[in-house]
Amino acid sequence: MSTTVVRPTPTDPGIARERTVTRALRVVGVQNLSLIVAIAVLVLVIGSRNSSFYLTSNLQSIGTAVTISGLLAVVQTVMVIMGGIDLAVGSIAGLTSVTSAMIFMQAGSTVSFVGALAIGAACGVISGCLVVFGRMPPMIATLAGLMAYKGVAQLVSDGRAQGYTGADPFYIFLGRGSVLGIPFLIWLFVLVTAAVHVMLRYTRVGRNIYAVGGNDTAARLSGININRYIIGVFALVGVVSGLAGILITARTGSGQPVSGSEDLMFQSITAAALGGVALRGGKGTMGGTLLAVILLGVLLNGMSLLGVNPFWQNVAQGLILAAAVVIQQLRNGERRVGLPK
C-alpha cells in the first residue's frame, strides 16, 4: 500500500508567508530588526512610567538632542567602515564652535559658517596626513588630535565661552528654527545621513571605501589610491565635525571650547558599534547607525524623565558599547584571547 506525500507548492499560503518574512529580514536585516524591537520596548516601558514621553514637544526634544552626536556618528560610521576610527571628532566640534563664534563677532554669520567648516576640514586633513605620511595608526593619530584640538580651543578662547550669536537670524534658525513644524536640526541630520547613505551604497567612492576596509591589500592591487581615500574620509569627518560645532554655537548662543568633546566622541563610536558596523572595517550600514542613534536618544531622554541619576547615563552607555562589541565578536566567531575557539 503506497502512501502519497503531499508536498507544499510555491503557491501555498505558508510558503508565501515564509518567503515574505525571509525577504523582509533580508531587506531590514537582523541587526536592524533587533534595534527596532529594542526601541519599541524602550518606548513602551518609558511611556508607561511617564506619559509625558509621548508629547510632541518631548519627541522633538529627542530629535534635536541627538542631532549633534548623530552627525558625528554618521561620519564615524564611514571611518570605521574604512577600517579606521576618529577619536578627535568631539574636540574638532569644540574648536569649530568657539572659532565660529569668534569669527562671527568680526565678520558675520556667512564667513563664520564657511570658516568653521574650513577649520574642521583642515583638522581632518592633518589627522589623515599623520596616518598616511606619519604611518601612525588612526587611533593614535586621532588621540593626539583629541588633545591637541581641545588644547587649541582652550588657548584661543582662554577657556571661556566666546561671542554671542543669540540675536543673529541665521544662527537662530539653525538652532531653533523649524520647517513644516519639524525642527531644522532634525531636517539637517536626515539630509546629511541620506547623502552619506547614497554615497556609500550607490557610488564608486562608497564601494571603494568598503573595499579599503574589507581588504586594503586587495584594494591597492585593484588600483584604488588608498592614501587619497584615507585623507578624503578624514576630511569628510572634519567637515561634518565642523558643522556639529556650528550647531553647538547655534544652540547655546556662544562658542563652547570644551563642549563635551569626549562624550560626543564616545557616543559616535557607540552608535556605530551598536548599529552593526564591523570594527575591523568593510561592513556596516547607515540605517543601522540611524537606529542606534535613535535608541541612545530614547534611552537618555527616558532616564532623564524618570529621574535617574545622570551619572548612570554614562554607565548605561558604557554597558551598551561593551554588549554591542561582545555580540559582534561572538557573531563573527572571533577567537577568545589566550583560549582555543
C-alpha positions in Angstrom: 0.0 0.0 0.0 1.6 3.2 -1.1 1.4 6.5 0.8 1.1 9.7 -1.1 3.2 12.5 0.2 1.7 16.0 -0.3 4.4 18.5 -0.8 3.8 22.2 -0.4 3.8 24.1 -3.7 5.3 27.5 -4.2 1.8 29.0 -4.3 0.8 27.6 -0.8 0.0 30.4 1.7 2.5 29.1 4.2 5.3 29.2 1.7 4.3 32.6 0.5 4.3 33.9 4.1 7.7 32.4 4.8 9.2 33.9 1.7 7.7 37.3 2.6 9.3 37.1 6.1 12.6 36.0 4.6 12.6 38.8 2.1 11.7 41.4 4.8 14.5 40.1 7.0 16.9 40.4 4.1 15.9 43.9 3.4 15.7 45.1 7.0 18.5 42.9 8.4 18.6 41.0 11.7 20.7 43.7 13.3 18.3 46.5 12.4 15.3 44.4 13.4 16.8 43.9 16.9 17.3 47.6 17.2 13.7 48.4 16.1 12.4 45.9 18.7 14.7 47.4 21.4 13.4 50.9 20.5 9.8 49.8 20.7 10.3 48.1 24.1 12.0 51.2 25.4 9.3 53.5 24.2 6.6 51.3 25.8 8.4 51.0 29.1 9.3 54.7 29.4 5.8 55.8 28.2 4.1 53.5 30.7 6.1 55.1 33.5 5.8 58.7 32.3 3.1 59.7 29.8 4.8 63.0 29.0 7.3 61.0 27.0 4.7 60.8 24.2 4.3 64.6 24.0 5.2 66.0 20.6 7.5 68.5 22.3 9.4 65.7 24.0 9.7 63.7 20.8 11.1 66.8 19.1 13.4 67.3 22.0 14.8 63.8 21.5 15.3 64.6 17.8 17.2 67.8 18.4 19.2 66.3 21.3 20.7 63.6 19.1 21.4 65.8 16.1 24.9 66.7 17.0 26.0 63.3 18.3 24.1 61.7 15.4 26.0 63.8 12.8 29.3 62.6 14.3 28.0 59.0 14.4 27.3 59.2 10.7 30.8 60.1 9.7 32.3 57.8 12.4 30.4 55.0 10.6 32.2 55.9 7.3 35.5 56.0 9.1 35.0 52.6 10.8 33.8 51.0 7.5 37.1 52.2 6.0 38.9 50.4 8.8 39.8 53.4 11.0 38.5 55.3 13.9 38.4 59.0 14.8 38.7 59.9 18.5 39.0 63.6 17.7 35.5 64.4 16.4 34.3 65.9 19.7 37.4 68.1 20.0 37.1 69.3 16.4 33.5 70.2 17.2 34.6 72.2 20.3 37.3 74.0 18.3 35.0 75.0 15.5 32.3 76.0 17.9 34.5 78.6 19.6 36.2 79.7 16.3 32.8 80.1 14.5 31.6 82.4 17.3 34.8 84.4 17.3 34.8 84.8 13.6 31.1 85.8 13.7 31.9 88.7 16.0 34.3 90.1 13.4 32.9 89.1 10.0 29.3 87.9 10.3 27.5 84.6 10.0 28.4 83.6 6.5 32.1 84.0 7.0 31.9 82.3 10.3 30.0 79.3 8.9 32.4 78.8 6.0 35.4 79.4 8.2 34.4 76.9 10.7 33.8 74.2 8.1 37.3 75.0 6.6 38.9 74.7 10.0 37.1 71.3 10.5 38.3 70.1 7.2 41.9 71.2 8.0 41.8 69.3 11.2 40.6 66.2 9.4 43.3 66.5 6.7 46.0 66.9 9.4 44.8 63.6 11.1 44.7 61.9 7.7 48.3 63.1 6.8 49.5 61.8 10.2 48.1 58.4 9.3 49.3 58.3 5.7 52.7 60.1 5.8 53.5 59.6 9.5 52.4 56.0 9.4 50.5 56.3 12.6 47.6 54.1 13.5 44.3 56.0 13.2 43.6 55.6 16.9 46.9 57.1 17.9 46.8 59.9 15.4 43.3 61.0 16.4 44.0 60.5 20.1 46.7 63.1 19.6 44.2 65.2 17.7 41.7 64.9 20.6 44.1 66.5 23.0 45.7 69.0 20.6 42.5 70.4 19.1 40.9 70.6 22.5 44.0 72.5 23.8 43.9 74.9 20.8 40.3 75.6 21.5 41.1 76.4 25.1 44.1 78.6 24.1 42.2 80.8 21.6 39.3 81.2 23.9 41.2 81.4 27.2 39.0 78.5 28.4 35.8 80.6 28.3 32.7 80.8 26.1 33.2 83.3 23.3 31.0 85.6 21.2 27.2 85.9 21.1 25.1 84.6 18.2 21.8 84.5 20.1 20.5 87.6 18.2 21.6 86.6 14.7 18.7 85.4 12.4 20.9 82.8 10.7 22.1 81.2 13.9 18.6 81.4 15.5 17.2 79.5 12.6 20.0 76.9 12.8 19.5 76.3 16.5 15.8 76.8 17.0 14.1 77.2 13.6 11.6 74.7 12.1 10.3 73.6 8.7 6.8 72.2 8.4 6.7 72.1 12.1 9.8 69.9 12.5 13.0 71.5 13.9 15.5 72.4 11.2 18.2 70.5 13.2 16.3 67.2 12.5 16.0 68.0 8.8 19.7 68.7 8.6 20.6 65.4 10.3 18.3 63.5 8.0 19.7 65.3 4.9 23.4 64.5 5.9 22.5 60.9 6.8 20.7 60.4 3.4 23.6 62.0 1.5 26.2 59.7 3.1 24.0 56.7 2.7 23.7 57.4 -1.1 27.4 57.9 -1.3 28.2 54.6 0.4 25.6 52.5 -1.4 25.3 53.9 -4.9 28.6 55.5 -5.8 32.1 54.1 -6.7 33.5 56.2 -3.9 31.4 54.2 -1.4 32.3 50.9 -2.9 35.9 51.7 -2.7 35.6 52.7 0.9 34.1 49.3 1.7 36.9 47.7 -0.3 39.6 49.5 1.6 38.1 48.5 4.9 37.5 44.9 3.8 41.0 44.2 2.5 43.4 47.1 1.9 45.9 45.0 0.1 43.4 43.7 -2.4 42.1 47.3 -2.8 45.6 48.6 -3.5 46.2 45.8 -6.1 42.9 46.7 -7.8 44.1 50.2 -8.4 42.4 52.1 -5.6 44.5 55.0 -4.3 44.2 54.2 -0.6 46.1 57.2 0.6 43.7 59.5 -1.2 40.7 57.8 0.3 42.1 57.9 3.8 42.8 61.6 3.7 39.4 62.2 2.0 37.4 60.4 4.6 39.3 62.2 7.4 38.5 65.5 5.7 34.8 64.5 5.4 34.8 63.7 9.2 36.4 67.1 9.8 33.8 69.0 7.8 30.9 67.3 9.5 32.5 67.7 12.9 32.8 71.4 12.0 29.1 71.5 11.2 28.4 69.9 14.6 30.5 72.7 16.2 28.5 75.4 14.4 25.3 73.7 15.7 26.6 73.8 19.2 27.2 77.5 18.8 23.7 78.0 17.4 22.0 76.1 20.2 23.9 77.7 23.0 24.3 81.2 21.6 28.1 81.3 22.0 31.2 79.3 21.2 31.9 76.5 23.6 35.6 75.5 23.7 35.0 72.3 25.7 31.6 71.1 24.7 31.6 67.5 25.9 34.3 66.5 23.4 34.9 63.1 25.0 31.2 62.4 25.4 30.5 63.3 21.7 33.3 61.0 20.6 32.1 58.2 22.8 28.5 58.5 21.6 29.6 58.4 18.0 31.6 55.2 18.4 28.8 53.6 20.5 26.2 54.4 17.8 28.4 53.0 15.1 29.2 49.8 17.0 25.6 49.3 18.1 24.4 49.9 14.5 26.4 46.8 13.4 29.4 48.4 11.8 32.3 45.9 11.8 35.1 47.3 13.9 37.6 45.8 11.6 36.1 47.6 8.6 34.4 46.7 5.4 30.9 46.2 6.8 28.1 48.5 8.0 25.1 50.4 7.0 23.8 53.9 7.6 20.4 52.5 8.5 21.8 50.6 11.5 23.6 53.7 12.7 20.5 55.8 12.4 18.5 53.3 14.5 21.3 53.2 17.1 21.3 57.0 17.4 17.5 56.9 18.0 17.9 54.1 20.5 20.5 56.1 22.5 18.4 59.3 22.3 15.3 57.5 23.6 17.3 55.8 26.4 19.0 59.0 27.7 15.7 61.0 27.4 13.8 58.3 29.2 16.4 58.1 32.0 16.1 61.9 32.5 12.3 61.8 32.5 12.3 59.0 35.1 14.7 61.0 37.3 17.6 58.6 37.0 20.9 59.9 38.4 22.7 61.5 35.4 25.9 59.5 36.2 24.0 56.3 35.4 23.7 57.5 31.8 27.4 57.1 31.3 27.2 53.7 33.0 24.4 52.7 30.6 26.3 53.9 27.5 29.4 52.0 28.6 27.4 48.8 29.1 25.7 49.2 25.7 29.0 49.7 23.9 30.5 46.6 25.7 27.5 44.5 24.9 27.4 45.6 21.2 31.1 44.7 20.7 30.8 41.4 22.5 27.8 40.4 20.4 29.5 41.4 17.3 32.7 39.5 18.1 30.8 36.3 19.0 28.7 36.6 15.8 31.9 36.9 13.8 33.4 33.8 15.5 36.3 35.9 17.0 38.8 33.7 18.9 38.9 34.3 22.6 42.2 35.8 23.8 44.5 33.1 25.1 42.0 30.3 24.6 41.1 28.0 21.7 37.9 28.6 19.8 
